[in-house]
Amino acid sequence: MVRRLSVLLITVSLIAWGCALASAPTAAPSLPGTAGHFDDGQEAFDYPLDWNVLSGSGDEGGVEYVISVLGDGTWASGCGSATVGSVSSTICHADSASYPPGGIVVKVYRWWGGPLVPCRGDVQANATLGSLAVRKTTSGDVTTWEIRLPGSEFGQNNNVLVEAHTSDPFQLTKAEQLVASFHWIGNQPGMNCPSTSPA
């Protein structure tokens, strides 16, 4: 009975912690650069002025580093910290994004991944936007473009991904324009496959 009560109390505590995360008030996020132009000294891109800044940068549990989240919907991180006794840990589950009819949520992030991915010569793009050769994937209402680090491969740590949640073709075109405007600037993180030909 004591064990069941402990499990119940931990479960209720985690649910309450999750609810507190969802309802905690936060300051309006801002992005480096100017309105409609992101520039953090490592990468830059343009975005529509009618999109709101839903989130600024932040670590997502050591797997992703969010650069920005934009659009006219809502977005919530899947990560938060919890303390049980004297042990603190980061708990992550899938992000959540929702958008109104004709709306969009766009998440721009670096993929940090887990263990290093072996070099495989994986440089074959399937789409070209602006001067970028990218890898595009679509699953339901989510379209993702992977932008590989210069000189590296697809599927490697530190690549940038632009993930658009929308079912509206006009909004999807705006997301494609964001990707087409993307460019690397300044010093970049170390490459996993430095012998690969430049992007």
Short mmCIF file of C-alpha atoms in Angstrom, two decimals:
data_model
loop_
_atom_site.label_atom_id
_atom_site.label_comp_id
_atom_site.label_asym_id
_atom_site.label_seq_id
_atom_site.Cartn_x
_atom_site.Cartn_y
_atom_site.Cartn_z
CA MET A 1 0.00 0.00 0.00
CA VAL A 2 2.86 2.38 0.87
CA ARG A 3 4.56 1.65 -2.47
CA ARG A 4 1.32 2.36 -4.39
CA LEU A 5 0.86 5.61 -2.47
CA SER A 6 4.46 6.67 -3.28
CA VAL A 7 3.95 5.95 -6.98
CA LEU A 8 0.66 7.87 -6.91
CA LEU A 9 2.29 10.87 -5.18
CA ILE A 10 5.19 10.92 -7.67
CA THR A 11 2.75 10.70 -10.59
CA VAL A 12 0.56 13.52 -9.22
CA SER A 13 3.70 15.62 -8.58
CA LEU A 14 4.94 15.13 -12.15
CA ILE A 15 1.51 16.01 -13.58
CA ALA A 16 1.36 19.14 -11.43
CA TRP A 17 4.92 20.02 -12.49
CA GLY A 18 3.92 19.65 -16.16
CA CYS A 19 0.86 21.86 -15.65
CA ALA A 20 2.97 24.50 -13.87
CA LEU A 21 5.38 24.53 -16.83
CA ALA A 22 2.54 25.04 -19.28
CA SER A 23 0.93 27.89 -17.36
CA ALA A 24 3.98 29.77 -16.04
CA PRO A 25 4.04 33.35 -17.39
CA THR A 26 7.14 34.29 -19.38
CA ALA A 27 8.54 37.47 -20.86
CA ALA A 28 7.92 38.03 -24.57
CA PRO A 29 10.79 36.37 -26.45
CA SER A 30 13.04 38.34 -28.77
CA LEU A 31 15.56 37.38 -31.42
CA PRO A 32 19.00 38.74 -32.28
CA GLY A 33 19.11 40.88 -35.42
CA THR A 34 16.42 43.22 -36.62
CA ALA A 35 12.69 42.76 -37.17
CA GLY A 36 12.28 40.24 -39.98
CA HIS A 37 16.00 39.35 -40.03
CA PHE A 38 17.62 36.87 -37.65
CA ASP A 39 21.40 37.15 -37.09
CA ASP A 40 23.16 35.55 -34.11
CA GLY A 41 26.68 35.70 -35.53
CA GLN A 42 26.63 32.07 -36.69
CA GLU A 43 23.64 31.92 -39.01
CA ALA A 44 21.21 34.42 -40.49
CA PHE A 45 17.85 34.27 -42.24
CA ASP A 46 14.83 36.42 -43.07
CA TYR A 47 11.33 35.76 -41.80
CA PRO A 48 7.92 37.39 -42.41
CA LEU A 49 7.10 40.38 -40.21
CA ASP A 50 3.58 39.04 -39.68
CA TRP A 51 4.96 35.99 -37.85
CA ASN A 52 5.24 36.28 -34.08
CA VAL A 53 8.34 35.23 -32.16
CA LEU A 54 7.02 32.26 -30.17
CA SER A 55 10.37 31.32 -28.61
CA GLY A 56 13.96 32.48 -28.59
CA SER A 57 16.98 30.21 -28.32
CA GLY A 58 17.45 27.43 -25.79
CA ASP A 59 18.81 23.95 -25.21
CA GLU A 60 16.33 21.13 -25.64
CA GLY A 61 17.68 18.43 -23.37
CA GLY A 62 21.07 18.17 -25.09
CA VAL A 63 19.52 16.78 -28.28
CA GLU A 64 18.42 19.99 -29.99
CA TYR A 65 19.32 23.64 -29.65
CA VAL A 66 16.34 25.81 -30.59
CA ILE A 67 17.42 28.88 -32.58
CA SER A 68 13.93 30.34 -32.87
CA VAL A 69 10.26 29.43 -33.14
CA LEU A 70 8.07 31.69 -35.29
CA GLY A 71 4.51 31.83 -36.58
CA ASP A 72 0.96 32.66 -35.60
CA GLY A 73 0.17 29.55 -33.59
CA THR A 74 1.39 28.21 -30.26
CA TRP A 75 4.46 26.15 -29.38
CA ALA A 76 5.60 24.51 -26.16
CA SER A 77 8.96 22.94 -25.45
CA GLY A 78 8.92 19.27 -24.60
CA CYS A 79 11.69 19.71 -22.03
CA GLY A 80 11.75 20.80 -18.42
CA SER A 81 13.60 20.03 -15.21
CA ALA A 82 12.33 18.02 -12.29
CA THR A 83 13.75 17.30 -8.86
CA VAL A 84 12.92 14.16 -6.94
CA GLY A 85 14.60 14.19 -3.55
CA SER A 86 18.08 15.58 -4.16
CA VAL A 87 18.30 14.45 -7.80
CA SER A 88 17.59 16.99 -10.56
CA SER A 89 17.16 15.90 -14.13
CA THR A 90 15.89 17.12 -17.47
CA ILE A 91 12.79 15.40 -18.76
CA CYS A 92 11.95 15.69 -22.46
CA HIS A 93 9.11 14.54 -24.65
CA ALA A 94 7.91 15.77 -28.02
CA ASP A 95 7.39 19.50 -28.55
CA SER A 96 3.82 20.58 -29.16
CA ALA A 97 2.77 22.96 -31.92
CA SER A 98 -0.68 24.08 -32.98
CA TYR A 99 -1.83 26.68 -35.47
CA PRO A 100 -5.12 28.27 -36.54
CA PRO A 101 -6.67 27.64 -39.98
CA GLY A 102 -4.30 29.19 -42.53
CA GLY A 103 -1.60 29.46 -39.85
CA ILE A 104 1.89 28.13 -39.26
CA VAL A 105 4.51 27.35 -36.62
CA VAL A 106 8.17 27.19 -37.74
CA LYS A 107 10.90 25.83 -35.49
CA VAL A 108 14.53 26.51 -36.50
CA TYR A 109 17.04 24.42 -34.58
CA ARG A 110 20.45 22.78 -34.53
CA TRP A 111 20.44 19.03 -34.14
CA TRP A 112 23.00 17.97 -31.56
CA GLY A 113 21.94 14.36 -31.56
CA GLY A 114 23.50 11.76 -29.36
CA PRO A 115 26.63 9.80 -30.18
CA LEU A 116 28.61 10.96 -33.21
CA VAL A 117 27.21 9.69 -36.50
CA PRO A 118 29.75 7.86 -38.69
CA CYS A 119 30.72 9.64 -41.92
CA ARG A 120 28.95 8.01 -44.87
CA GLY A 121 29.45 10.50 -47.71
CA ASP A 122 25.76 11.45 -47.37
CA VAL A 123 25.66 14.73 -49.31
CA GLN A 124 22.81 14.07 -51.77
CA ALA A 125 20.21 16.83 -51.50
CA ASN A 126 16.66 16.46 -52.84
CA ALA A 127 15.69 20.15 -53.04
CA THR A 128 17.31 23.49 -53.85
CA LEU A 129 16.10 26.71 -52.25
CA GLY A 130 18.00 29.86 -53.11
CA SER A 131 21.65 28.86 -53.15
CA LEU A 132 21.11 26.01 -50.67
CA ALA A 133 20.96 22.33 -51.53
CA VAL A 134 18.84 20.86 -48.73
CA ARG A 135 17.17 17.63 -47.75
CA LYS A 136 13.38 18.02 -47.56
CA THR A 137 11.07 15.57 -45.79
CA THR A 138 7.33 15.74 -45.23
CA SER A 139 5.19 13.86 -42.71
CA GLY A 140 1.54 14.87 -42.52
CA ASP A 141 1.39 18.64 -41.95
CA VAL A 142 5.09 18.89 -40.97
CA THR A 143 7.71 19.75 -43.60
CA THR A 144 11.37 19.78 -42.59
CA TRP A 145 14.40 21.07 -44.46
CA GLU A 146 17.86 19.98 -43.27
CA ILE A 147 20.68 22.44 -43.99
CA ARG A 148 24.05 20.76 -43.63
CA LEU A 149 26.98 22.48 -42.01
CA PRO A 150 29.42 23.64 -44.71
CA GLY A 151 31.75 20.77 -45.58
CA SER A 152 29.74 18.23 -43.59
CA GLU A 153 27.08 15.65 -44.46
CA PHE A 154 23.35 15.25 -43.97
CA GLY A 155 22.36 13.55 -40.73
CA GLN A 156 25.32 14.97 -38.82
CA ASN A 157 25.45 16.83 -35.51
CA ASN A 158 25.24 20.65 -35.73
CA ASN A 159 23.21 20.73 -38.94
CA VAL A 160 20.32 23.18 -38.92
CA LEU A 161 16.73 22.05 -39.43
CA VAL A 162 13.75 24.22 -40.30
CA GLU A 163 10.52 22.47 -39.30
CA ALA A 164 7.25 23.98 -40.58
CA HIS A 165 3.90 22.91 -39.11
CA THR A 166 1.17 24.00 -41.53
CA SER A 167 -1.42 22.70 -43.96
CA ASP A 168 -1.63 26.03 -45.82
CA PRO A 169 0.31 26.21 -49.15
CA PHE A 170 0.78 29.99 -48.87
CA GLN A 171 2.35 29.67 -45.42
CA LEU A 172 4.51 26.79 -46.64
CA THR A 173 5.85 29.06 -49.39
CA LYS A 174 6.81 31.61 -46.72
CA ALA A 175 8.68 28.88 -44.84
CA GLU A 176 10.51 27.93 -48.05
CA GLN A 177 11.52 31.59 -48.46
CA LEU A 178 12.97 31.55 -44.94
CA VAL A 179 15.05 28.49 -45.86
CA ALA A 180 16.15 30.09 -49.15
CA SER A 181 17.39 33.16 -47.24
CA PHE A 182 19.42 31.12 -44.74
CA HIS A 183 23.20 31.55 -44.76
CA TRP A 184 26.08 30.66 -42.48
CA ILE A 185 28.22 33.43 -41.02
CA GLY A 186 31.12 33.60 -38.57
CA ASN A 187 32.85 30.61 -37.05
CA GLN A 188 30.96 27.33 -37.13
CA PRO A 189 31.13 24.35 -34.74
CA GLY A 190 33.59 21.60 -35.62
CA MET A 191 32.56 19.38 -38.48
CA ASN A 192 32.19 15.63 -38.08
CA CYS A 193 33.15 14.93 -41.69
CA PRO A 194 35.55 17.73 -42.69
CA SER A 195 36.74 15.96 -45.85
CA THR A 196 33.29 16.21 -47.44
CA SER A 197 32.95 18.66 -50.31
CA PRO A 198 31.43 22.07 -49.34
CA ALA A 199 27.65 22.51 -49.27
#
